[in-house]
JSON list of C-alpha atoms in Angstrom, two decimals:
[
{"chain": "K", "resi": 1, "resn": "MET", "atom": "CA", "xyz": [-0.39, -0.03, -0.03]},
{"chain": "K", "resi": 2, "resn": "ARG", "atom": "CA", "xyz": [1.33, 3.14, -1.05]},
{"chain": "K", "resi": 3, "resn": "GLY", "atom": "CA", "xyz": [1.02, 6.90, 1.18]},
{"chain": "K", "resi": 4, "resn": "GLU", "atom": "CA", "xyz": [2.77, 9.75, 1.94]},
{"chain": "K", "resi": 5, "resn": "ILE", "atom": "CA", "xyz": [3.56, 11.05, 5.88]},
{"chain": "K", "resi": 6, "resn": "ILE", "atom": "CA", "xyz": [1.89, 13.82, 6.53]},
{"chain": "K", "resi": 7, "resn": "GLY", "atom": "CA", "xyz": [2.50, 14.12, 10.59]},
{"chain": "K", "resi": 8, "resn": "GLN", "atom": "CA", "xyz": [3.94, 12.97, 13.16]},
{"chain": "K", "resi": 9, "resn": "LYS", "atom": "CA", "xyz": [3.65, 13.84, 16.35]},
{"chain": "K", "resi": 10, "resn": "GLY", "atom": "CA", "xyz": [5.76, 11.52, 18.97]},
{"chain": "K", "resi": 11, "resn": "ASP", "atom": "CA", "xyz": [5.17, 7.88, 17.85]},
{"chain": "K", "resi": 12, "resn": "VAL", "atom": "CA", "xyz": [1.79, 8.44, 15.71]},
{"chain": "K", "resi": 13, "resn": "LEU", "atom": "CA", "xyz": [2.51, 8.74, 12.29]},
{"chain": "K", "resi": 14, "resn": "THR", "atom": "CA", "xyz": [-0.03, 10.43, 9.87]},
{"chain": "K", "resi": 15, "resn": "VAL", "atom": "CA", "xyz": [-0.18, 8.55, 6.64]},
{"chain": "K", "resi": 16, "resn": "LYS", "atom": "CA", "xyz": [-2.42, 9.67, 3.77]},
{"chain": "K", "resi": 17, "resn": "LEU", "atom": "CA", "xyz": [-3.04, 6.77, 1.29]},
{"chain": "K", "resi": 18, "resn": "PHE", "atom": "CA", "xyz": [-2.80, 6.44, -2.31]},
{"chain": "K", "resi": 19, "resn": "ASP", "atom": "CA", "xyz": [-4.64, 3.75, -2.81]},
{"chain": "K", "resi": 20, "resn": "GLU", "atom": "CA", "xyz": [-7.74, 2.07, -1.26]},
{"chain": "K", "resi": 21, "resn": "LEU", "atom": "CA", "xyz": [-7.54, 0.35, 2.23]},
{"chain": "K", "resi": 22, "resn": "ASP", "atom": "CA", "xyz": [-9.26, -2.82, 1.92]},
{"chain": "K", "resi": 23, "resn": "ILE", "atom": "CA", "xyz": [-10.53, -2.80, 6.04]},
{"chain": "K", "resi": 24, "resn": "LYS", "atom": "CA", "xyz": [-11.91, -6.43, 5.11]},
{"chain": "K", "resi": 25, "resn": "GLU", "atom": "CA", "xyz": [-8.47, -7.82, 4.59]},
{"chain": "K", "resi": 26, "resn": "VAL", "atom": "CA", "xyz": [-6.53, -5.89, 7.12]},
{"chain": "K", "resi": 27, "resn": "LYS", "atom": "CA", "xyz": [-9.50, -6.74, 9.71]},
{"chain": "K", "resi": 28, "resn": "LYS", "atom": "CA", "xyz": [-8.48, -10.48, 9.03]},
{"chain": "K", "resi": 29, "resn": "GLN", "atom": "CA", "xyz": [-4.54, -9.72, 9.53]},
{"chain": "K", "resi": 30, "resn": "ALA", "atom": "CA", "xyz": [-5.86, -8.49, 13.76]},
{"chain": "K", "resi": 31, "resn": "VAL", "atom": "CA", "xyz": [-3.82, -9.92, 15.91]},
{"chain": "K", "resi": 32, "resn": "ASP", "atom": "CA", "xyz": [-5.35, -9.47, 19.75]},
{"chain": "K", "resi": 33, "resn": "GLY", "atom": "CA", "xyz": [-7.83, -6.78, 17.65]},
{"chain": "K", "resi": 34, "resn": "ARG", "atom": "CA", "xyz": [-4.75, -4.60, 16.68]},
{"chain": "K", "resi": 35, "resn": "TYR", "atom": "CA", "xyz": [-3.33, -3.81, 13.25]},
{"chain": "K", "resi": 36, "resn": "TYR", "atom": "CA", "xyz": [-0.14, -3.61, 12.87]},
{"chain": "K", "resi": 37, "resn": "VAL", "atom": "CA", "xyz": [1.88, -2.12, 9.57]},
{"chain": "K", "resi": 38, "resn": "TYR", "atom": "CA", "xyz": [5.51, -1.96, 8.70]},
{"chain": "K", "resi": 39, "resn": "VAL", "atom": "CA", "xyz": [6.56, 1.26, 7.24]},
{"chain": "K", "resi": 40, "resn": "ASP", "atom": "CA", "xyz": [9.15, 1.43, 4.67]},
{"chain": "K", "resi": 41, "resn": "VAL", "atom": "CA", "xyz": [10.04, 5.22, 2.62]},
{"chain": "K", "resi": 42, "resn": "PHE", "atom": "CA", "xyz": [10.31, 5.20, -0.67]},
{"chain": "K", "resi": 43, "resn": "GLU", "atom": "CA", "xyz": [13.95, 5.11, -2.11]},
{"chain": "K", "resi": 44, "resn": "LYS", "atom": "CA", "xyz": [13.56, 8.79, -4.76]},
{"chain": "K", "resi": 45, "resn": "ASP", "atom": "CA", "xyz": [16.28, 6.60, -6.70]},
{"chain": "K", "resi": 46, "resn": "SER", "atom": "CA", "xyz": [14.28, 3.25, -6.94]},
{"chain": "K", "resi": 47, "resn": "ILE", "atom": "CA", "xyz": [12.35, 1.49, -10.09]},
{"chain": "K", "resi": 48, "resn": "THR", "atom": "CA", "xyz": [9.07, 3.06, -10.66]},
{"chain": "K", "resi": 49, "resn": "ASP", "atom": "CA", "xyz": [5.85, 1.85, -11.24]},
{"chain": "K", "resi": 50, "resn": "LEU", "atom": "CA", "xyz": [6.67, 3.02, -15.22]},
{"chain": "K", "resi": 51, "resn": "GLN", "atom": "CA", "xyz": [9.52, 1.17, -15.46]},
{"chain": "K", "resi": 52, "resn": "ARG", "atom": "CA", "xyz": [7.61, -1.80, -13.62]},
{"chain": "K", "resi": 53, "resn": "LYS", "atom": "CA", "xyz": [4.89, -2.03, -16.38]},
{"chain": "K", "resi": 54, "resn": "HIS", "atom": "CA", "xyz": [6.78, -1.62, -19.58]},
{"chain": "K", "resi": 55, "resn": "PHE", "atom": "CA", "xyz": [9.19, -4.42, -18.51]},
{"chain": "K", "resi": 56, "resn": "TYR", "atom": "CA", "xyz": [6.15, -6.93, -17.85]},
{"chain": "K", "resi": 57, "resn": "ALA", "atom": "CA", "xyz": [4.89, -5.23, -21.36]},
{"chain": "K", "resi": 58, "resn": "LEU", "atom": "CA", "xyz": [7.83, -6.34, -23.45]},
{"chain": "K", "resi": 59, "resn": "CYS", "atom": "CA", "xyz": [7.71, -10.12, -21.57]},
{"chain": "K", "resi": 60, "resn": "GLY", "atom": "CA", "xyz": [3.86, -10.37, -22.54]},
{"chain": "K", "resi": 61, "resn": "ASP", "atom": "CA", "xyz": [5.07, -9.71, -26.00]},
{"chain": "K", "resi": 62, "resn": "ILE", "atom": "CA", "xyz": [7.54, -12.53, -25.89]},
{"chain": "K", "resi": 63, "resn": "GLU", "atom": "CA", "xyz": [4.76, -14.75, -24.01]},
{"chain": "K", "resi": 64, "resn": "THR", "atom": "CA", "xyz": [2.83, -13.92, -26.57]},
{"chain": "K", "resi": 65, "resn": "TYR", "atom": "CA", "xyz": [5.24, -14.58, -29.79]},
{"chain": "K", "resi": 66, "resn": "THR", "atom": "CA", "xyz": [6.80, -17.77, -27.35]},
{"chain": "K", "resi": 67, "resn": "GLY", "atom": "CA", "xyz": [3.71, -19.28, -26.11]},
{"chain": "K", "resi": 68, "resn": "TYR", "atom": "CA", "xyz": [5.76, -19.71, -23.23]},
{"chain": "K", "resi": 69, "resn": "PRO", "atom": "CA", "xyz": [4.71, -18.85, -19.80]},
{"chain": "K", "resi": 70, "resn": "LEU", "atom": "CA", "xyz": [4.67, -15.39, -18.77]},
{"chain": "K", "resi": 71, "resn": "GLU", "atom": "CA", "xyz": [6.63, -16.18, -15.20]},
{"chain": "K", "resi": 72, "resn": "ALA", "atom": "CA", "xyz": [8.97, -18.32, -17.17]},
{"chain": "K", "resi": 73, "resn": "VAL", "atom": "CA", "xyz": [9.78, -15.36, -19.56]},
{"chain": "K", "resi": 74, "resn": "VAL", "atom": "CA", "xyz": [10.36, -13.25, -17.00]},
{"chain": "K", "resi": 75, "resn": "SER", "atom": "CA", "xyz": [12.55, -15.68, -14.55]},
{"chain": "K", "resi": 76, "resn": "LYS", "atom": "CA", "xyz": [14.48, -16.26, -17.60]},
{"chain": "K", "resi": 77, "resn": "LEU", "atom": "CA", "xyz": [15.15, -12.63, -18.20]},
{"chain": "K", "resi": 78, "resn": "LYS", "atom": "CA", "xyz": [15.80, -11.92, -15.19]},
{"chain": "K", "resi": 79, "resn": "VAL", "atom": "CA", "xyz": [18.68, -14.50, -14.97]},
{"chain": "K", "resi": 80, "resn": "GLN", "atom": "CA", "xyz": [20.17, -13.86, -18.01]},
{"chain": "K", "resi": 81, "resn": "PHE", "atom": "CA", "xyz": [20.08, -9.91, -17.55]},
{"chain": "K", "resi": 82, "resn": "MET", "atom": "CA", "xyz": [21.98, -11.36, -14.00]},
{"chain": "K", "resi": 83, "resn": "GLU", "atom": "CA", "xyz": [24.49, -12.86, -15.41]},
{"chain": "K", "resi": 84, "resn": "GLU", "atom": "CA", "xyz": [25.44, -10.31, -18.03]},
{"chain": "K", "resi": 85, "resn": "GLU", "atom": "CA", "xyz": [25.64, -8.18, -15.46]},
{"chain": "K", "resi": 86, "resn": "GLY", "atom": "CA", "xyz": [27.53, -9.86, -12.97]},
{"chain": "K", "resi": 87, "resn": "LEU", "atom": "CA", "xyz": [24.93, -9.27, -10.39]},
{"chain": "K", "resi": 88, "resn": "THR", "atom": "CA", "xyz": [25.64, -11.71, -7.45]},
{"chain": "K", "resi": 89, "resn": "GLU", "atom": "CA", "xyz": [21.50, -11.64, -6.33]},
{"chain": "K", "resi": 90, "resn": "TYR", "atom": "CA", "xyz": [18.13, -12.75, -8.71]},
{"chain": "K", "resi": 91, "resn": "PRO", "atom": "CA", "xyz": [17.39, -9.12, -9.51]},
{"chain": "K", "resi": 92, "resn": "SER", "atom": "CA", "xyz": [13.68, -7.67, -7.58]},
{"chain": "K", "resi": 93, "resn": "LEU", "atom": "CA", "xyz": [11.36, -5.30, -9.14]},
{"chain": "K", "resi": 94, "resn": "ALA", "atom": "CA", "xyz": [9.90, -4.81, -6.01]},
{"chain": "K", "resi": 95, "resn": "VAL", "atom": "CA", "xyz": [10.19, -0.97, -4.70]},
{"chain": "K", "resi": 96, "resn": "ASN", "atom": "CA", "xyz": [13.31, -0.24, -3.03]},
{"chain": "K", "resi": 97, "resn": "GLN", "atom": "CA", "xyz": [14.86, -3.38, -4.18]},
{"chain": "K", "resi": 98, "resn": "MET", "atom": "CA", "xyz": [16.15, -1.93, -7.03]},
{"chain": "K", "resi": 99, "resn": "LYS", "atom": "CA", "xyz": [17.71, 1.26, -8.72]},
{"chain": "K", "resi": 100, "resn": "LYS", "atom": "CA", "xyz": [16.02, 3.57, -11.36]},
{"chain": "K", "resi": 101, "resn": "THR", "atom": "CA", "xyz": [19.34, 3.40, -13.79]},
{"chain": "K", "resi": 102, "resn": "VAL", "atom": "CA", "xyz": [19.71, -1.41, -13.42]},
{"chain": "K", "resi": 103, "resn": "ALA", "atom": "CA", "xyz": [15.94, -0.94, -14.49]},
{"chain": "K", "resi": 104, "resn": "SER", "atom": "CA", "xyz": [16.50, 1.12, -17.49]},
{"chain": "K", "resi": 105, "resn": "HIS", "atom": "CA", "xyz": [19.21, -1.71, -18.24]},
{"chain": "K", "resi": 106, "resn": "LEU", "atom": "CA", "xyz": [16.79, -4.32, -17.49]},
{"chain": "K", "resi": 107, "resn": "ILE", "atom": "CA", "xyz": [14.17, -2.55, -19.61]},
{"chain": "K", "resi": 108, "resn": "GLU", "atom": "CA", "xyz": [17.32, -1.81, -22.68]},
{"chain": "K", "resi": 109, "resn": "TYR", "atom": "CA", "xyz": [17.72, -5.60, -22.26]},
{"chain": "K", "resi": 110, "resn": "VAL", "atom": "CA", "xyz": [14.53, -6.83, -22.50]},
{"chain": "K", "resi": 111, "resn": "ILE", "atom": "CA", "xyz": [14.19, -4.31, -26.15]},
{"chain": "K", "resi": 112, "resn": "LEU", "atom": "CA", "xyz": [17.07, -5.97, -27.96]},
{"chain": "K", "resi": 113, "resn": "TYR", "atom": "CA", "xyz": [16.46, -9.78, -26.56]},
{"chain": "K", "resi": 114, "resn": "CYS", "atom": "CA", "xyz": [13.13, -9.10, -28.66]},
{"chain": "K", "resi": 115, "resn": "ILE", "atom": "CA", "xyz": [15.14, -7.18, -31.65]},
{"chain": "K", "resi": 116, "resn": "HIS", "atom": "CA", "xyz": [17.48, -9.75, -31.79]},
{"chain": "K", "resi": 117, "resn": "ASN", "atom": "CA", "xyz": [15.22, -13.04, -31.13]},
{"chain": "K", "resi": 118, "resn": "ASP", "atom": "CA", "xyz": [12.76, -11.17, -33.96]},
{"chain": "K", "resi": 119, "resn": "ILE", "atom": "CA", "xyz": [10.07, -10.51, -31.14]},
{"chain": "K", "resi": 120, "resn": "PRO", "atom": "CA", "xyz": [7.19, -8.36, -32.56]},
{"chain": "K", "resi": 121, "resn": "PHE", "atom": "CA", "xyz": [6.47, -5.51, -30.40]},
{"chain": "K", "resi": 122, "resn": "ARG", "atom": "CA", "xyz": [2.75, -5.01, -29.69]},
{"chain": "K", "resi": 123, "resn": "LYS", "atom": "CA", "xyz": [3.69, -0.89, -28.97]},
{"chain": "K", "resi": 124, "resn": "GLN", "atom": "CA", "xyz": [6.98, 0.75, -30.40]},
{"chain": "K", "resi": 125, "resn": "GLN", "atom": "CA", "xyz": [8.95, 0.61, -27.56]},
{"chain": "K", "resi": 126, "resn": "PHE", "atom": "CA", "xyz": [12.13, 1.54, -28.53]},
{"chain": "K", "resi": 127, "resn": "TYR", "atom": "CA", "xyz": [12.05, 4.82, -26.97]},
{"chain": "K", "resi": 128, "resn": "LEU", "atom": "CA", "xyz": [12.00, 3.44, -24.08]},
{"chain": "K", "resi": 129, "resn": "SER", "atom": "CA", "xyz": [15.80, 2.05, -24.09]},
{"chain": "K", "resi": 130, "resn": "THR", "atom": "CA", "xyz": [18.40, 4.65, -22.19]},
{"chain": "K", "resi": 131, "resn": "ASP", "atom": "CA", "xyz": [21.04, 3.80, -25.02]},
{"chain": "K", "resi": 132, "resn": "ILE", "atom": "CA", "xyz": [18.93, 4.66, -28.20]},
{"chain": "K", "resi": 133, "resn": "ASN", "atom": "CA", "xyz": [21.86, 4.66, -30.33]},
{"chain": "K", "resi": 134, "resn": "LYS", "atom": "CA", "xyz": [22.60, 1.44, -29.41]},
{"chain": "K", "resi": 135, "resn": "MET", "atom": "CA", "xyz": [18.61, 0.16, -30.34]},
{"chain": "K", "resi": 136, "resn": "LEU", "atom": "CA", "xyz": [18.68, 2.17, -33.58]},
{"chain": "K", "resi": 137, "resn": "TYR", "atom": "CA", "xyz": [22.15, 0.30, -34.63]},
{"chain": "K", "resi": 138, "resn": "ALA", "atom": "CA", "xyz": [20.29, -3.24, -33.40]},
{"chain": "K", "resi": 139, "resn": "LEU", "atom": "CA", "xyz": [17.58, -2.21, -35.76]},
{"chain": "K", "resi": 140, "resn": "MET", "atom": "CA", "xyz": [19.51, -1.11, -38.37]},
{"chain": "K", "resi": 141, "resn": "MET", "atom": "CA", "xyz": [21.20, -4.68, -38.36]},
{"chain": "K", "resi": 142, "resn": "LYS", "atom": "CA", "xyz": [17.77, -6.45, -38.41]},
{"chain": "K", "resi": 143, "resn": "LYS", "atom": "CA", "xyz": [16.60, -4.19, -41.13]},
{"chain": "K", "resi": 144, "resn": "ILE", "atom": "CA", "xyz": [14.08, -3.31, -39.03]},
{"chain": "K", "resi": 145, "resn": "CYS", "atom": "CA", "xyz": [11.63, 0.41, -39.29]},
{"chain": "K", "resi": 146, "resn": "TRP", "atom": "CA", "xyz": [12.44, 2.99, -37.08]},
{"chain": "K", "resi": 147, "resn": "VAL", "atom": "CA", "xyz": [9.16, 4.33, -36.98]},
{"chain": "K", "resi": 148, "resn": "THR", "atom": "CA", "xyz": [6.54, 1.41, -37.68]},
{"chain": "K", "resi": 149, "resn": "GLY", "atom": "CA", "xyz": [8.97, -1.64, -36.70]},
{"chain": "K", "resi": 150, "resn": "LYS", "atom": "CA", "xyz": [8.14, -3.49, -39.53]},
{"chain": "K", "resi": 151, "resn": "PRO", "atom": "CA", "xyz": [10.34, -5.81, -40.72]},
{"chain": "K", "resi": 152, "resn": "GLY", "atom": "CA", "xyz": [12.56, -5.67, -43.96]},
{"chain": "K", "resi": 153, "resn": "ALA", "atom": "CA", "xyz": [12.84, -2.03, -44.11]},
{"chain": "K", "resi": 154, "resn": "ASP", "atom": "CA", "xyz": [15.12, 0.40, -46.65]},
{"chain": "K", "resi": 155, "resn": "LEU", "atom": "CA", "xyz": [17.71, 1.40, -46.18]},
{"chain": "K", "resi": 156, "resn": "HIS", "atom": "CA", "xyz": [17.27, 5.42, -46.41]},
{"chain": "K", "resi": 157, "resn": "HIS", "atom": "CA", "xyz": [20.46, 8.39, -46.99]},
{"chain": "K", "resi": 158, "resn": "ALA", "atom": "CA", "xyz": [19.33, 10.82, -44.19]},
{"chain": "K", "resi": 159, "resn": "VAL", "atom": "CA", "xyz": [22.78, 12.40, -45.05]},
{"chain": "K", "resi": 160, "resn": "ASN", "atom": "CA", "xyz": [25.06, 13.34, -47.97]},
{"chain": "K", "resi": 161, "resn": "LEU", "atom": "CA", "xyz": [22.34, 11.63, -50.28]},
{"chain": "K", "resi": 162, "resn": "VAL", "atom": "CA", "xyz": [23.25, 9.52, -53.01]},
{"chain": "K", "resi": 163, "resn": "GLY", "atom": "CA", "xyz": [21.07, 11.15, -55.78]},
{"chain": "K", "resi": 164, "resn": "ALA", "atom": "CA", "xyz": [20.11, 11.35, -59.04]},
{"chain": "K", "resi": 165, "resn": "GLY", "atom": "CA", "xyz": [22.78, 11.25, -61.07]},
{"chain": "K", "resi": 166, "resn": "ASN", "atom": "CA", "xyz": [25.63, 9.24, -58.63]},
{"chain": "K", "resi": 167, "resn": "ASN", "atom": "CA", "xyz": [27.06, 6.20, -59.65]},
{"chain": "K", "resi": 168, "resn": "ARG", "atom": "CA", "xyz": [25.98, 4.00, -56.21]},
{"chain": "K", "resi": 169, "resn": "LYS", "atom": "CA", "xyz": [29.11, 1.77, -56.97]},
{"chain": "K", "resi": 170, "resn": "LYS", "atom": "CA", "xyz": [31.64, 4.65, -56.85]},
{"chain": "K", "resi": 171, "resn": "PHE", "atom": "CA", "xyz": [29.71, 6.69, -54.12]},
{"chain": "K", "resi": 172, "resn": "ASN", "atom": "CA", "xyz": [31.52, 6.87, -50.94]},
{"chain": "K", "resi": 173, "resn": "HIS", "atom": "CA", "xyz": [28.99, 5.55, -48.22]},
{"chain": "K", "resi": 174, "resn": "LEU", "atom": "CA", "xyz": [31.44, 6.14, -45.61]},
{"chain": "K", "resi": 175, "resn": "GLU", "atom": "CA", "xyz": [30.21, 9.69, -45.45]},
{"chain": "K", "resi": 176, "resn": "SER", "atom": "CA", "xyz": [26.53, 8.87, -45.22]},
{"chain": "K", "resi": 177, "resn": "LYS", "atom": "CA", "xyz": [24.11, 8.75, -41.89]},
{"chain": "K", "resi": 178, "resn": "TYR", "atom": "CA", "xyz": [21.13, 6.55, -42.55]},
{"chain": "K", "resi": 179, "resn": "MET", "atom": "CA", "xyz": [17.79, 5.33, -41.59]},
{"chain": "K", "resi": 180, "resn": "ARG", "atom": "CA", "xyz": [16.06, 1.92, -41.58]},
{"chain": "K", "resi": 181, "resn": "LEU", "atom": "CA", "xyz": [12.49, 2.93, -43.18]},
{"chain": "K", "resi": 182, "resn": "SER", "atom": "CA", "xyz": [9.60, 0.79, -44.12]},
{"chain": "K", "resi": 183, "resn": "ARG", "atom": "CA", "xyz": [8.20, 1.09, -48.02]},
{"chain": "K", "resi": 184, "resn": "GLU", "atom": "CA", "xyz": [5.96, 3.76, -47.01]},
{"chain": "K", "resi": 185, "resn": "ALA", "atom": "CA", "xyz": [8.43, 5.61, -44.37]},
{"chain": "K", "resi": 186, "resn": "HIS", "atom": "CA", "xyz": [11.00, 5.75, -46.56]},
{"chain": "K", "resi": 187, "resn": "GLN", "atom": "CA", "xyz": [8.60, 7.20, -49.50]},
{"chain": "K", "resi": 188, "resn": "GLU", "atom": "CA", "xyz": [7.30, 9.52, -47.52]},
{"chain": "K", "resi": 189, "resn": "ALA", "atom": "CA", "xyz": [10.48, 10.94, -46.23]},
{"chain": "K", "resi": 190, "resn": "HIS", "atom": "CA", "xyz": [11.90, 11.78, -49.70]},
{"chain": "K", "resi": 191, "resn": "ALA", "atom": "CA", "xyz": [8.18, 13.39, -50.22]},
{"chain": "K", "resi": 192, "resn": "MET", "atom": "CA", "xyz": [8.50, 15.72, -47.02]},
{"chain": "K", "resi": 193, "resn": "GLY", "atom": "CA", "xyz": [12.02, 16.17, -47.01]},
{"chain": "K", "resi": 194, "resn": "LEU", "atom": "CA", "xyz": [14.24, 14.52, -43.73]},
{"chain": "K", "resi": 195, "resn": "GLU", "atom": "CA", "xyz": [13.78, 17.93, -42.12]},
{"chain": "K", "resi": 196, "resn": "GLU", "atom": "CA", "xyz": [10.37, 17.92, -41.56]},
{"chain": "K", "resi": 197, "resn": "PHE", "atom": "CA", "xyz": [9.90, 14.04, -41.84]},
{"chain": "K", "resi": 198, "resn": "CYS", "atom": "CA", "xyz": [11.90, 13.87, -38.40]}
]
């Protein structure tokens, strides 16, 4: 249960609840007619509810695609992440158990896992990554559109274009910058111009 401490007088603490209190459930836990609680102060740099939702949404995408149960997907990814990051303990997504930065790395790990294993996203969640360049590179190598997430994307010259009249075989492509775009997005980028498209 979440809340905010709004006052303290001696050993009496006043808490404003953010979540609804299920009084029937509380009464079931009474000890000699008294109700005991454990107060844990939320750490500012702890994993957020939104990060937790993103992680489980991505795991849900993997579950949908592979058919493996969600619990198995979550467990497998946590163990693989733990090994890759050199963690000594199984990562917990509970409040105050994981730092925001570690949660960001975990989400990035799962996004890369999906990209490398051709697992489609229900929602385009590449923006969740802390290292967008790493994501865009992975999408580039797997030929996935940066805008739509569709596979089989075209290579779009974004900067230092080949242009009409240039010989593609003699053109120095190392001086260009590229994007992966679906056929529709590629045509739209050419029609609008890069600045307006982006």
